[in-house]
PDB file of C-alpha atoms and ligand atoms in Angstrom:
ATOM      1  CA  MET N   1      96.070  87.615  89.868  1.00  0.00           C
ATOM      2  CA  ILE N   2      96.717  89.516  93.097  1.00  0.00           C
ATOM      3  CA  ILE N   3      99.072  92.488  93.469  1.00  0.00           C
ATOM      4  CA  ALA N   4      99.834  93.335  97.106  1.00  0.00           C
ATOM      5  CA  ILE N   5     101.221  96.785  97.907  1.00  0.00           C
ATOM      6  CA  ASP N   6     102.411  97.762 101.375  1.00  0.00           C
ATOM      7  CA  GLY N   7     104.370 100.644 102.797  1.00  0.00           C
ATOM      8  CA  PRO N   8     104.453 103.478 105.321  1.00  0.00           C
ATOM      9  CA  ALA N   9     102.217 106.559 105.459  1.00  0.00           C
ATOM     10  CA  ALA N  10     102.094 108.735 102.331  1.00  0.00           C
ATOM     11  CA  SER N  11     104.555 106.579 100.417  1.00  0.00           C
ATOM     12  CA  GLY N  12     102.386 106.724  97.302  1.00  0.00           C
ATOM     13  CA  LYS N  13     100.892 103.221  97.627  1.00  0.00           C
ATOM     14  CA  GLY N  14      97.389 104.428  96.855  1.00  0.00           C
ATOM     15  CA  THR N  15      98.282 106.289  93.672  1.00  0.00           C
ATOM     16  CA  LEU N  16     100.384 103.386  92.473  1.00  0.00           C
ATOM     17  CA  GLY N  17      97.711 100.852  93.329  1.00  0.00           C
ATOM     18  CA  LYS N  18      95.115 102.822  91.438  1.00  0.00           C
ATOM     19  CA  ARG N  19      97.301 103.174  88.352  1.00  0.00           C
ATOM     20  CA  LEU N  20      98.344  99.526  88.310  1.00  0.00           C
ATOM     21  CA  ALA N  21      94.700  98.480  88.648  1.00  0.00           C
ATOM     22  CA  GLU N  22      93.703 100.766  85.759  1.00  0.00           C
ATOM     23  CA  HIS N  23      96.548  99.464  83.630  1.00  0.00           C
ATOM     24  CA  TYR N  24      95.572  95.818  84.063  1.00  0.00           C
ATOM     25  CA  GLY N  25      91.803  96.309  84.343  1.00  0.00           C
ATOM     26  CA  PHE N  26      91.837  94.983  87.926  1.00  0.00           C
ATOM     27  CA  ALA N  27      89.786  96.047  90.933  1.00  0.00           C
ATOM     28  CA  HIS N  28      91.544  98.220  93.535  1.00  0.00           C
ATOM     29  CA  LEU N  29      91.056  98.335  97.293  1.00  0.00           C
ATOM     30  CA  ASP N  30      92.714 100.992  99.461  1.00  0.00           C
ATOM     31  CA  THR N  31      92.509  99.010 102.717  1.00  0.00           C
ATOM     32  CA  GLY N  32      93.485 102.066 104.780  1.00  0.00           C
ATOM     33  CA  LEU N  33      89.991 103.387 104.059  1.00  0.00           C
ATOM     34  CA  LEU N  34      88.497 100.485 106.036  1.00  0.00           C
ATOM     35  CA  TYR N  35      90.409 101.492 109.178  1.00  0.00           C
ATOM     36  CA  ARG N  36      89.719 105.161 108.518  1.00  0.00           C
ATOM     37  CA  ALA N  37      85.995 104.373 108.219  1.00  0.00           C
ATOM     38  CA  VAL N  38      85.960 102.493 111.539  1.00  0.00           C
ATOM     39  CA  ALA N  39      87.616 105.482 113.209  1.00  0.00           C
ATOM     40  CA  GLY N  40      85.131 107.834 111.503  1.00  0.00           C
ATOM     41  CA  VAL N  41      82.094 106.020 112.890  1.00  0.00           C
ATOM     42  CA  LEU N  42      83.555 106.141 116.432  1.00  0.00           C
ATOM     43  CA  ILE N  43      84.371 109.845 116.134  1.00  0.00           C
ATOM     44  CA  ASP N  44      80.877 110.624 114.803  1.00  0.00           C
ATOM     45  CA  GLY N  45      79.342 108.779 117.759  1.00  0.00           C
ATOM     46  CA  ASP N  46      81.639 110.508 120.291  1.00  0.00           C
ATOM     47  CA  VAL N  47      83.001 107.114 121.268  1.00  0.00           C
ATOM     48  CA  PRO N  48      86.627 107.168 122.465  1.00  0.00           C
ATOM     49  CA  LEU N  49      89.097 105.524 120.077  1.00  0.00           C
ATOM     50  CA  THR N  50      90.404 103.570 123.064  1.00  0.00           C
ATOM     51  CA  ASP N  51      87.121 101.629 123.314  1.00  0.00           C
ATOM     52  CA  GLN N  52      88.259  98.409 121.670  1.00  0.00           C
ATOM     53  CA  ASP N  53      84.889  96.621 122.007  1.00  0.00           C
ATOM     54  CA  ALA N  54      83.059  99.476 120.314  1.00  0.00           C
ATOM     55  CA  ALA N  55      85.689  99.628 117.552  1.00  0.00           C
ATOM     56  CA  THR N  56      85.310  95.892 116.994  1.00  0.00           C
ATOM     57  CA  ALA N  57      81.514  96.133 116.766  1.00  0.00           C
ATOM     58  CA  VAL N  58      81.870  98.941 114.220  1.00  0.00           C
ATOM     59  CA  ALA N  59      84.346  96.899 112.151  1.00  0.00           C
ATOM     60  CA  GLN N  60      82.031  93.881 112.205  1.00  0.00           C
ATOM     61  CA  ASN N  61      79.127  95.935 110.876  1.00  0.00           C
ATOM     62  CA  LEU N  62      81.005  98.290 108.549  1.00  0.00           C
ATOM     63  CA  ASP N  63      79.178  99.418 105.426  1.00  0.00           C
ATOM     64  CA  VAL N  64      81.900  99.282 102.791  1.00  0.00           C
ATOM     65  CA  SER N  65      79.779 100.564  99.906  1.00  0.00           C
ATOM     66  CA  HIS N  66      80.536 104.320 100.199  1.00  0.00           C
ATOM     67  CA  LEU N  67      84.196 104.338 101.207  1.00  0.00           C
ATOM     68  CA  ASP N  68      85.532 105.737  97.957  1.00  0.00           C
ATOM     69  CA  ASN N  69      83.138 108.684  97.952  1.00  0.00           C
ATOM     70  CA  ASP N  70      83.794 109.850 101.497  1.00  0.00           C
ATOM     71  CA  SER N  71      86.508 112.491 101.136  1.00  0.00           C
ATOM     72  CA  ARG N  72      86.411 113.252 104.877  1.00  0.00           C
ATOM     73  CA  LEU N  73      88.035 109.852 105.469  1.00  0.00           C
ATOM     74  CA  ARG N  74      91.160 110.968 103.635  1.00  0.00           C
ATOM     75  CA  GLY N  75      91.910 113.818 106.055  1.00  0.00           C
ATOM     76  CA  ALA N  76      94.944 113.874 108.353  1.00  0.00           C
ATOM     77  CA  ALA N  77      92.992 113.447 111.604  1.00  0.00           C
ATOM     78  CA  MET N  78      91.341 110.307 110.278  1.00  0.00           C
ATOM     79  CA  GLY N  79      94.706 108.751 109.346  1.00  0.00           C
ATOM     80  CA  GLU N  80      95.923 109.274 112.882  1.00  0.00           C
ATOM     81  CA  ALA N  81      92.701 107.867 114.372  1.00  0.00           C
ATOM     82  CA  ALA N  82      92.836 104.900 111.975  1.00  0.00           C
ATOM     83  CA  SER N  83      96.262 103.931 113.217  1.00  0.00           C
ATOM     84  CA  VAL N  84      94.891 103.755 116.782  1.00  0.00           C
ATOM     85  CA  VAL N  85      91.969 101.422 115.996  1.00  0.00           C
ATOM     86  CA  SER N  86      94.003  99.376 113.502  1.00  0.00           C
ATOM     87  CA  ALA N  87      96.242  98.151 116.333  1.00  0.00           C
ATOM     88  CA  TYR N  88      93.321  96.154 117.822  1.00  0.00           C
ATOM     89  CA  GLN N  89      93.494  92.518 116.741  1.00  0.00           C
ATOM     90  CA  PRO N  90      89.679  91.967 116.795  1.00  0.00           C
ATOM     91  CA  VAL N  91      89.233  94.992 114.527  1.00  0.00           C
ATOM     92  CA  ARG N  92      91.734  93.528 112.060  1.00  0.00           C
ATOM     93  CA  ASP N  93      90.061  90.105 112.283  1.00  0.00           C
ATOM     94  CA  ALA N  94      86.676  91.637 111.511  1.00  0.00           C
ATOM     95  CA  LEU N  95      88.005  93.281 108.330  1.00  0.00           C
ATOM     96  CA  LEU N  96      90.000  90.310 107.071  1.00  0.00           C
ATOM     97  CA  ALA N  97      87.254  88.272 105.369  1.00  0.00           C
ATOM     98  CA  PHE N  98      86.098  91.231 103.266  1.00  0.00           C
ATOM     99  CA  GLN N  99      89.666  91.959 102.109  1.00  0.00           C
ATOM    100  CA  ARG N 100      90.316  88.299 101.214  1.00  0.00           C
ATOM    101  CA  GLN N 101      87.039  88.045  99.312  1.00  0.00           C
ATOM    102  CA  PHE N 102      87.909  91.201  97.408  1.00  0.00           C
ATOM    103  CA  SER N 103      91.365  89.874  96.524  1.00  0.00           C
ATOM    104  CA  VAL N 104      90.183  86.734  94.727  1.00  0.00           C
ATOM    105  CA  GLN N 105      88.021  88.386  92.067  1.00  0.00           C
ATOM    106  CA  GLU N 106      88.756  87.919  88.344  1.00  0.00           C
ATOM    107  CA  PRO N 107      90.634  89.028  86.381  1.00  0.00           C
ATOM    108  CA  GLY N 108      92.596  90.368  89.307  1.00  0.00           C
ATOM    109  CA  ALA N 109      92.855  92.738  92.254  1.00  0.00           C
ATOM    110  CA  VAL N 110      95.298  95.256  93.650  1.00  0.00           C
ATOM    111  CA  LEU N 111      95.187  95.846  97.411  1.00  0.00           C
ATOM    112  CA  ASP N 112      97.270  98.411  99.243  1.00  0.00           C
ATOM    113  CA  GLY N 113      97.884  98.759 102.970  1.00  0.00           C
ATOM    114  CA  ARG N 114     100.317  97.680 105.673  1.00  0.00           C
ATOM    115  CA  ASP N 115      99.838  93.901 105.950  1.00  0.00           C
ATOM    116  CA  ILE N 116      98.615  92.828 102.517  1.00  0.00           C
ATOM    117  CA  GLY N 117     101.701  90.803 101.563  1.00  0.00           C
ATOM    118  CA  THR N 118     102.228  89.470 105.077  1.00  0.00           C
ATOM    119  CA  VAL N 119      98.722  88.673 106.391  1.00  0.00           C
ATOM    120  CA  VAL N 120      95.831  89.418 104.019  1.00  0.00           C
ATOM    121  CA  CYS N 121      97.269  87.910 100.806  1.00  0.00           C
ATOM    122  CA  PRO N 122     100.381  85.900 101.701  1.00  0.00           C
ATOM    123  CA  ASP N 123     100.057  84.079  98.353  1.00  0.00           C
ATOM    124  CA  ALA N 124      99.802  87.229  96.211  1.00  0.00           C
ATOM    125  CA  ASN N 125     101.423  86.872  92.770  1.00  0.00           C
ATOM    126  CA  VAL N 126     103.381  90.090  93.198  1.00  0.00           C
ATOM    127  CA  LYS N 127     104.275  91.941  96.409  1.00  0.00           C
ATOM    128  CA  LEU N 128     105.570  95.493  96.363  1.00  0.00           C
ATOM    129  CA  PHE N 129     106.859  97.386  99.382  1.00  0.00           C
ATOM    130  CA  ILE N 130     106.758 101.106  98.571  1.00  0.00           C
ATOM    131  CA  THR N 131     108.858 103.433 100.631  1.00  0.00           C
ATOM    132  CA  ALA N 132     110.329 106.954 100.562  1.00  0.00           C
ATOM    133  CA  ALA N 133     112.236 109.202 102.961  1.00  0.00           C
ATOM    134  CA  PRO N 134     109.956 110.639 105.689  1.00  0.00           C
ATOM    135  CA  GLU N 135     110.749 114.223 104.607  1.00  0.00           C
ATOM    136  CA  GLU N 136     109.663 113.479 101.043  1.00  0.00           C
ATOM    137  CA  ARG N 137     106.513 111.703 102.208  1.00  0.00           C
ATOM    138  CA  ALA N 138     105.683 114.691 104.424  1.00  0.00           C
ATOM    139  CA  ARG N 139     106.247 117.040 101.472  1.00  0.00           C
ATOM    140  CA  ARG N 140     103.819 115.042  99.303  1.00  0.00           C
ATOM    141  CA  ARG N 141     101.187 114.735 102.031  1.00  0.00           C
ATOM    142  CA  HIS N 142     101.501 118.469 102.768  1.00  0.00           C
ATOM    143  CA  LEU N 143     100.763 119.297  99.117  1.00  0.00           C
ATOM    144  CA  GLU N 144      97.891 116.822  99.003  1.00  0.00           C
ATOM    145  CA  LEU N 145      96.249 118.295 102.123  1.00  0.00           C
ATOM    146  CA  LEU N 146      96.697 121.884 100.901  1.00  0.00           C
ATOM    147  CA  ARG N 147      95.072 120.905  97.598  1.00  0.00           C
ATOM    148  CA  ARG N 148      92.161 119.443  99.546  1.00  0.00           C
ATOM    149  CA  GLY N 149      91.795 122.771 101.325  1.00  0.00           C
ATOM    150  CA  GLU N 150      92.977 121.490 104.721  1.00  0.00           C
ATOM    151  CA  GLN N 151      95.112 123.630 107.031  1.00  0.00           C
ATOM    152  CA  ALA N 152      98.482 121.894 107.173  1.00  0.00           C
ATOM    153  CA  GLU N 153     101.962 122.656 108.515  1.00  0.00           C
ATOM    154  CA  TYR N 154     104.848 120.712 107.001  1.00  0.00           C
ATOM    155  CA  GLU N 155     106.578 120.197 110.372  1.00  0.00           C
ATOM    156  CA  THR N 156     103.384 118.908 111.981  1.00  0.00           C
ATOM    157  CA  ILE N 157     102.800 116.484 109.127  1.00  0.00           C
ATOM    158  CA  LEU N 158     106.368 115.198 109.330  1.00  0.00           C
ATOM    159  CA  ALA N 159     105.963 114.600 113.065  1.00  0.00           C
ATOM    160  CA  ASP N 160     102.597 112.864 112.466  1.00  0.00           C
ATOM    161  CA  ILE N 161     104.110 110.618 109.813  1.00  0.00           C
ATOM    162  CA  ARG N 162     107.016 109.626 112.046  1.00  0.00           C
ATOM    163  CA  ARG N 163     104.675 108.896 114.983  1.00  0.00           C
ATOM    164  CA  ARG N 164     102.265 106.880 112.837  1.00  0.00           C
ATOM    165  CA  ASP N 165     105.070 104.840 111.216  1.00  0.00           C
ATOM    166  CA  GLU N 166     106.450 104.080 114.659  1.00  0.00           C
ATOM    167  CA  ARG N 167     103.022 102.957 115.901  1.00  0.00           C
ATOM    168  CA  ASP N 168     102.343 100.882 112.771  1.00  0.00           C
ATOM    169  CA  MET N 169     105.771  99.188 112.880  1.00  0.00           C
ATOM    170  CA  SER N 170     105.863  98.459 116.584  1.00  0.00           C
ATOM    171  CA  ARG N 171     102.356  97.077 117.139  1.00  0.00           C
ATOM    172  CA  SER N 172     102.192  93.381 117.969  1.00  0.00           C
ATOM    173  CA  THR N 173      99.395  92.604 115.507  1.00  0.00           C
ATOM    174  CA  ALA N 174     100.192  92.686 111.765  1.00  0.00           C
ATOM    175  CA  PRO N 175     102.987  95.275 112.064  1.00  0.00           C
ATOM    176  CA  LEU N 176     104.053  97.237 109.003  1.00  0.00           C
ATOM    177  CA  LYS N 177     106.916  95.349 107.391  1.00  0.00           C
ATOM    178  CA  ALA N 178     107.948  94.055 103.997  1.00  0.00           C
ATOM    179  CA  ALA N 179     107.050  90.424 103.305  1.00  0.00           C
ATOM    180  CA  ALA N 180     110.129  88.239 102.812  1.00  0.00           C
ATOM    181  CA  ASP N 181     109.238  87.872  99.119  1.00  0.00           C
ATOM    182  CA  ALA N 182     108.321  91.536  98.497  1.00  0.00           C
ATOM    183  CA  VAL N 183     110.263  93.784  96.133  1.00  0.00           C
ATOM    184  CA  THR N 184     111.061  97.133  97.764  1.00  0.00           C
ATOM    185  CA  LEU N 185     110.697 100.277  95.667  1.00  0.00           C
ATOM    186  CA  ASP N 186     112.094 103.524  97.090  1.00  0.00           C
ATOM    187  CA  THR N 187     110.251 106.401  95.418  1.00  0.00           C
ATOM    188  CA  THR N 188     112.111 109.266  97.179  1.00  0.00           C
ATOM    189  CA  ASP N 189     113.600 110.483  93.889  1.00  0.00           C
ATOM    190  CA  LEU N 190     110.794 109.338  91.573  1.00  0.00           C
ATOM    191  CA  ASP N 191     107.875 111.423  90.380  1.00  0.00           C
ATOM    192  CA  PRO N 192     104.489 109.650  90.111  1.00  0.00           C
ATOM    193  CA  ASP N 193     105.072 108.607  86.471  1.00  0.00           C
ATOM    194  CA  ALA N 194     108.548 107.254  87.155  1.00  0.00           C
ATOM    195  CA  ALA N 195     107.266 105.407  90.239  1.00  0.00           C
ATOM    196  CA  PHE N 196     104.489 103.864  88.161  1.00  0.00           C
ATOM    197  CA  GLN N 197     106.909 102.754  85.427  1.00  0.00           C
ATOM    198  CA  ALA N 198     109.246 101.237  88.027  1.00  0.00           C
ATOM    199  CA  ALA N 199     106.379  99.374  89.707  1.00  0.00           C
ATOM    200  CA  LEU N 200     105.078  98.171  86.355  1.00  0.00           C
ATOM    201  CA  ALA N 201     108.516  96.809  85.469  1.00  0.00           C
ATOM    202  CA  ILE N 202     108.606  94.866  88.741  1.00  0.00           C
ATOM    203  CA  VAL N 203     105.133  93.404  88.153  1.00  0.00           C
ATOM    204  CA  GLU N 204     105.975  92.454  84.564  1.00  0.00           C
ATOM    205  CA  ALA N 205     109.278  90.854  85.600  1.00  0.00           C
ATOM    206  CA  LYS N 206     107.555  88.808  88.326  1.00  0.00           C
ATOM    207  CA  HIS N 207     104.753  87.777  86.107  1.00  0.00           C
ATOM    208  CA  SER N 208     106.442  86.900  82.844  1.00  0.00           C
TER     209      SER N 208
HETATM  210  O1  LIG J   1      97.361 107.086 103.185  1.00  0.00           O
HETATM  211  P1  LIG J   1      98.164 106.767 104.395  1.00  0.00           P
HETATM  212  O2  LIG J   1      99.340 105.907 104.062  1.00  0.00           O
HETATM  213  O3  LIG J   1      98.514 107.963 105.209  1.00  0.00           O
HETATM  214  O4  LIG J   1      97.231 105.947 105.373  1.00  0.00           O
HETATM  215  P2  LIG J   1      96.295 104.708 105.097  1.00  0.00           P
HETATM  216  O5  LIG J   1      96.950 103.733 104.172  1.00  0.00           O
HETATM  217  O6  LIG J   1      94.932 105.179 104.740  1.00  0.00           O
HETATM  218  O7  LIG J   1      96.240 104.021 106.553  1.00  0.00           O
HETATM  219  C1  LIG J   1      95.792 104.702 107.713  1.00  0.00           C
HETATM  220  C2  LIG J   1      96.162 103.840 108.913  1.00  0.00           C
HETATM  221  O8  LIG J   1      95.408 102.617 108.859  1.00  0.00           O
HETATM  222  C3  LIG J   1      97.626 103.395 108.958  1.00  0.00           C
HETATM  223  O9  LIG J   1      98.456 104.303 109.665  1.00  0.00           O
HETATM  224  C4  LIG J   1      97.570 102.038 109.637  1.00  0.00           C
HETATM  225  O10 LIG J   1      97.632 102.156 111.030  1.00  0.00           O
HETATM  226  C5  LIG J   1      96.183 101.523 109.299  1.00  0.00           C
HETATM  227  N1  LIG J   1      96.212 100.457 108.276  1.00  0.00           N
HETATM  228  C6  LIG J   1      96.504  99.174 108.696  1.00  0.00           C
HETATM  229  O11 LIG J   1      96.782  98.943 109.852  1.00  0.00           O
HETATM  230  N2  LIG J   1      96.465  98.138 107.807  1.00  0.00           N
HETATM  231  C7  LIG J   1      96.178  98.352 106.529  1.00  0.00           C
HETATM  232  N3  LIG J   1      96.134  97.300 105.695  1.00  0.00           N
HETATM  233  C8  LIG J   1      95.904  99.657 106.056  1.00  0.00           C
HETATM  234  C9  LIG J   1      95.938 100.706 106.968  1.00  0.00           C
END
């Protein structure tokens, strides 16, 4: 059983993915962390993010065992950097096999990202496209960053989110978009519990 979750920045995909995975006893992969980790290695090595060959080599040799424990990866700067390296086709190719392998484990897997329903798992049993108004997404991300102790201005975050969505939607390789057979869930007016219940209802309806 594969649940694919896609959507724009800070739409709540990660939280939903985690809760759905816990509910069903499935494994969960936040695929954004893979791109964030590639960017992190380049930044640590003072390699420009525009160096596509270096980014590809990093993606091909990425150590995926510590991703969940690296809180630095979840910072705002890393999200921005991730969206630069994620536009390179060879980087995406290098990360594809790992994501596909992850998706086929029993009893099931939940993957969240931008291209899970369209490219990584086109045959997923359930595809969700999670969205919310940019202002609401910026409000949530602002709170999240403040809680993490990061300096964050709401207006800057909103601008970052708009720029990153634009980049993710307009790139030629695996652009952010809902798969034709995805169910779209707008969480603008839903708190995390309500969003989870709505997503659960969609999964149950698809799967019964
Ligand atoms: O948490 P947030 O939605 O802000 O970001 P993320 O899901 O960690 O993704 C960071 C960046 O990685 C995105 O802006 C995308 O450019 C890229 N990404 C991607 O291209 N494909 C994925 N499957 C996941 C992330």
